[in-house]
Short mmCIF file of C-alpha atoms in Angstrom, two decimals:
data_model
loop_
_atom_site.label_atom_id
_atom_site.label_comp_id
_atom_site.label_asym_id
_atom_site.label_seq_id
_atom_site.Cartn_x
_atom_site.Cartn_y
_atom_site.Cartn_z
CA UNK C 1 158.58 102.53 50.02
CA UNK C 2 158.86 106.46 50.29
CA UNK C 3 156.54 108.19 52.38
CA UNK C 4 155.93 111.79 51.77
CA UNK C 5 156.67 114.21 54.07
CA UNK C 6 152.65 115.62 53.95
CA UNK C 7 151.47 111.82 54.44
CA UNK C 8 153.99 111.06 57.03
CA UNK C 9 152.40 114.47 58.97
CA UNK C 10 148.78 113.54 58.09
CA UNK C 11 149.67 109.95 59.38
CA UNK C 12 151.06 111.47 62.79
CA UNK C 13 148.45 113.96 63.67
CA UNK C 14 145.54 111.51 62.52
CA UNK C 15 147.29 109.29 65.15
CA UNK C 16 147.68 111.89 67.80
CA UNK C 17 144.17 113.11 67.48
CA UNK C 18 142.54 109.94 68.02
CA UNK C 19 144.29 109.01 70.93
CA UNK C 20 141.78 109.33 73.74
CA UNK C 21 144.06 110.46 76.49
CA UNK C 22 145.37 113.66 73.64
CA UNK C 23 141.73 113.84 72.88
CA UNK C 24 140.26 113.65 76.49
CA UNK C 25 137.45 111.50 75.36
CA UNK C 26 136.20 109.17 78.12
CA UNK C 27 134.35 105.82 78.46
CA UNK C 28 131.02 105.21 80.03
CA UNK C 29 133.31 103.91 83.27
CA UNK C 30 135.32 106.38 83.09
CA UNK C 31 132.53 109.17 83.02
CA UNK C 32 130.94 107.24 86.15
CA UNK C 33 134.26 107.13 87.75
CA UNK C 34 134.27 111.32 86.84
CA UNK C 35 131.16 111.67 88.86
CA UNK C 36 133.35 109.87 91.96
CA UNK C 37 136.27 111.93 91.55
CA UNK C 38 134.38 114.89 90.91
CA UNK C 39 132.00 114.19 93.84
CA UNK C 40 135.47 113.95 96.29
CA UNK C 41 136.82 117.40 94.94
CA UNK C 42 133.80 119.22 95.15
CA UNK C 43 133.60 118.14 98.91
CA UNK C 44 136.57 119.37 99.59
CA UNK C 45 136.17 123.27 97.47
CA UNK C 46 133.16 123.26 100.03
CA UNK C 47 135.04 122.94 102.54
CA UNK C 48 137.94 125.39 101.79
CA UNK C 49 135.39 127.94 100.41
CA UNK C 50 133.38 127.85 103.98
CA UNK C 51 136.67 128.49 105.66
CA UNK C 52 137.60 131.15 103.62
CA UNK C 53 133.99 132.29 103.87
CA UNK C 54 133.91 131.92 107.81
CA UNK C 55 137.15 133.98 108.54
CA UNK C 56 135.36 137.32 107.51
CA UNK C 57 134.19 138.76 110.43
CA UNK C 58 130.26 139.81 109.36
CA UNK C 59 131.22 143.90 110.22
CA UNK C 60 133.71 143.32 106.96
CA UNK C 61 131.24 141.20 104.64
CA UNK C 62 130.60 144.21 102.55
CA UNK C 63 134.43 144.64 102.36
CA UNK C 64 135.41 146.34 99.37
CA UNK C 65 139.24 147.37 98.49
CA UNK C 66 138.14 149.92 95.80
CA UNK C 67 135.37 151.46 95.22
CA UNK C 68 134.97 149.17 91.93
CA UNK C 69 135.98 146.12 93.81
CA UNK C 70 133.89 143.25 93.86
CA UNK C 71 132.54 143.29 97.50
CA UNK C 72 133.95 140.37 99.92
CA UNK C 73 129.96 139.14 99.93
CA UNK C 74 129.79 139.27 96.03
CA UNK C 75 133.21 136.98 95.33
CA UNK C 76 131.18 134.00 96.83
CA UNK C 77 127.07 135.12 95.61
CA UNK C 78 129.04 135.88 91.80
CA UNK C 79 130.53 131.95 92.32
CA UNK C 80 127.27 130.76 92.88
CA UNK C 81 124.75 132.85 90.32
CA UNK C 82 127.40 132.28 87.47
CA UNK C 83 128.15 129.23 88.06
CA UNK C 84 124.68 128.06 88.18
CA UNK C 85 123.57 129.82 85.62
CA UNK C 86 126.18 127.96 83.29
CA UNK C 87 125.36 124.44 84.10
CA UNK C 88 121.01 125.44 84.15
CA UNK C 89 121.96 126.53 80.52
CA UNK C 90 124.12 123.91 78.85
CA UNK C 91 122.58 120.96 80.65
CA UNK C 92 118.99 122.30 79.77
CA UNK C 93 118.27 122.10 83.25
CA UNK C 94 116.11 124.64 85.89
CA UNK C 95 118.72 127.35 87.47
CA UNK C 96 117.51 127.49 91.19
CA UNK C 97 119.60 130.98 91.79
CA UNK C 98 117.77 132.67 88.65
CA UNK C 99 115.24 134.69 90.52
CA UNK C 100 116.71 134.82 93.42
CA UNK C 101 117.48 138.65 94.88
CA UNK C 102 118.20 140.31 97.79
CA UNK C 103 121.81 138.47 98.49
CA UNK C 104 122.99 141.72 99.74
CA UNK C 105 120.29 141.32 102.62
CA UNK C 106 121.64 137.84 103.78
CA UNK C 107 123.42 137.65 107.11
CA UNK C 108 126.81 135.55 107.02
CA UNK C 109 124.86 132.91 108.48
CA UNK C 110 122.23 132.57 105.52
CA UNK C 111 125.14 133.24 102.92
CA UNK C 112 126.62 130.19 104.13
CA UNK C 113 123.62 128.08 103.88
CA UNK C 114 123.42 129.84 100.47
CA UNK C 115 126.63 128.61 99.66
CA UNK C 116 125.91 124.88 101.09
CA UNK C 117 122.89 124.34 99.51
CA UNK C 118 124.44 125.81 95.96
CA UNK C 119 127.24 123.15 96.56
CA UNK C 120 124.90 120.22 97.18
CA UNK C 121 123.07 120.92 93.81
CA UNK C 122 125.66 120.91 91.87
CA UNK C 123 127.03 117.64 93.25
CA UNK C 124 123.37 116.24 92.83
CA UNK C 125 123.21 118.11 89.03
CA UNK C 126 126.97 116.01 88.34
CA UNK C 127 125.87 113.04 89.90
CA UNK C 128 122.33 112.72 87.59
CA UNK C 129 123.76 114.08 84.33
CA UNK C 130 124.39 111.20 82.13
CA UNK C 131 127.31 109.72 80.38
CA UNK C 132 126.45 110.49 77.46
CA UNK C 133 125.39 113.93 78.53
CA UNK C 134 129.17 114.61 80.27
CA UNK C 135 130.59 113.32 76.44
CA UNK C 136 128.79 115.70 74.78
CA UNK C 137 131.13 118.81 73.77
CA UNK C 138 130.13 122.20 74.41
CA UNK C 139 131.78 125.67 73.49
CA UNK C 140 133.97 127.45 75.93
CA UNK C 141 136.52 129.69 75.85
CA UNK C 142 136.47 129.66 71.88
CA UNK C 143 136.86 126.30 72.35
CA UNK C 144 135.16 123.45 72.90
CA UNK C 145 135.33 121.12 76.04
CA UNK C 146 133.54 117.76 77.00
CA UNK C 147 130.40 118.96 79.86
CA UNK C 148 132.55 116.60 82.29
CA UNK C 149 135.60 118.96 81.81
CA UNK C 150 133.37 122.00 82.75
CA UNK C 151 132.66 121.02 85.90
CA UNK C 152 136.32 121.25 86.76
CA UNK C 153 136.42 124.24 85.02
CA UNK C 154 133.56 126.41 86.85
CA UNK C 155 135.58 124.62 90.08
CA UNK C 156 138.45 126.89 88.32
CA UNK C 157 136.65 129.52 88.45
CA UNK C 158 135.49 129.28 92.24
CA UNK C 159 139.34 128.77 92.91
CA UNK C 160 139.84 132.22 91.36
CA UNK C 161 137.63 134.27 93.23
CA UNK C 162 138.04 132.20 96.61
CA UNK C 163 141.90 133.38 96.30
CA UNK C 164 140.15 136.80 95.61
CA UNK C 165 138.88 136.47 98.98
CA UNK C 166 141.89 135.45 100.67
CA UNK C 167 143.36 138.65 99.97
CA UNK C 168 140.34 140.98 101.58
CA UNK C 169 140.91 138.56 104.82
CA UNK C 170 144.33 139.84 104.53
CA UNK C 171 143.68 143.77 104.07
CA UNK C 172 140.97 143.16 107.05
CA UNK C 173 144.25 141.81 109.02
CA UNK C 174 143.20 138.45 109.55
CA UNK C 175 145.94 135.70 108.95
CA UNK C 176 144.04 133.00 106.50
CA UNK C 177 143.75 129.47 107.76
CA UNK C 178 145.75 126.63 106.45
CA UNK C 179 144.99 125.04 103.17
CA UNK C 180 142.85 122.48 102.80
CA UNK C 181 144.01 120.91 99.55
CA UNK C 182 142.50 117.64 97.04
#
């Protein structure tokens, strides 16, 4: 039997694409196991983000290393408000940061309440969304991604600007703390 070479590469990338590991497409287990794994990781970015958070000295919260900079405050109130404000608007749900003002205002101490509570409702937003919610594909990136995937990928995000931070502990002289990996 001869195969063409168009059917043999229709055959193979049919194959590939329906493969759910190539295709990240999850089960109904696996999506409840997501919300476990998620749940564990998310602990543990709260916990590296409050060190990082904690090493600033409150004199140097308004740390900026150009005028244009970011400010060390707004790295960790621009984590929260955007990342917020993405899951509110692709789960369809109520964004708890979208009147809130004045974060230049908060002590260190509030910020990091702030930055507690925000990481308690988005463990509590992962943990009720449903399976068939996390399924669901949603543009990003001019893409599209499952909604499970972009929880890890507003964690990415976090990870970016917390390393952001790293660096103004560094300009203020201040060696960073260890870190506190998965």
């Amino acid at each position: 039997m001869k195969i063409s070479r168009k059917a043999a590469l229709n055959t193979l990338t049919g194959a590939f694409v329906s493969m759910p590991f190539l295709g990240l497409s999850r089960t109904k287990k696996e999506l409840q196991t997501f919300k476990q794994e998620f749940g564990v990781a998310w602990k543990r970015s709260q916990d590296y983000t409050l060190t990082v958070f904690n090493q600033m000295p409150e004199e140097h919260i308004d740390f900026k290393y150009t005028p244009e900079s970011m400010s060390f405050r707004t790295q960790f109130v621009h984590c929260v408000t955007f990342t917020a404000m993405q899951l509110a608007g692709r789960l369809e749900i109520s964004n708890p940061y979208e009147n809130k003002k004045d974060w230049e205002k908060l002590t260190k101490a509030q910020l990091s309440d702030e930055l507690k509570g925000f990481y308690a409702w988005v463990e509590k937003v992962a943990g009720e969304v449903s399976p068939e919610r996390l399924a669901k594909e949603e543009g990003f990136a001019g893409g599209k991604i499952q909604v499970w995937q972009f929880f890890y990928a507003m964690e990415n995000h976090i990870i970016h600007h917390r390393g952001q931070a790293i660096c103004y502990v560094r300009l203020k002289g201040i060696t960073p703390e260890g870190y506190v990996g998965w």
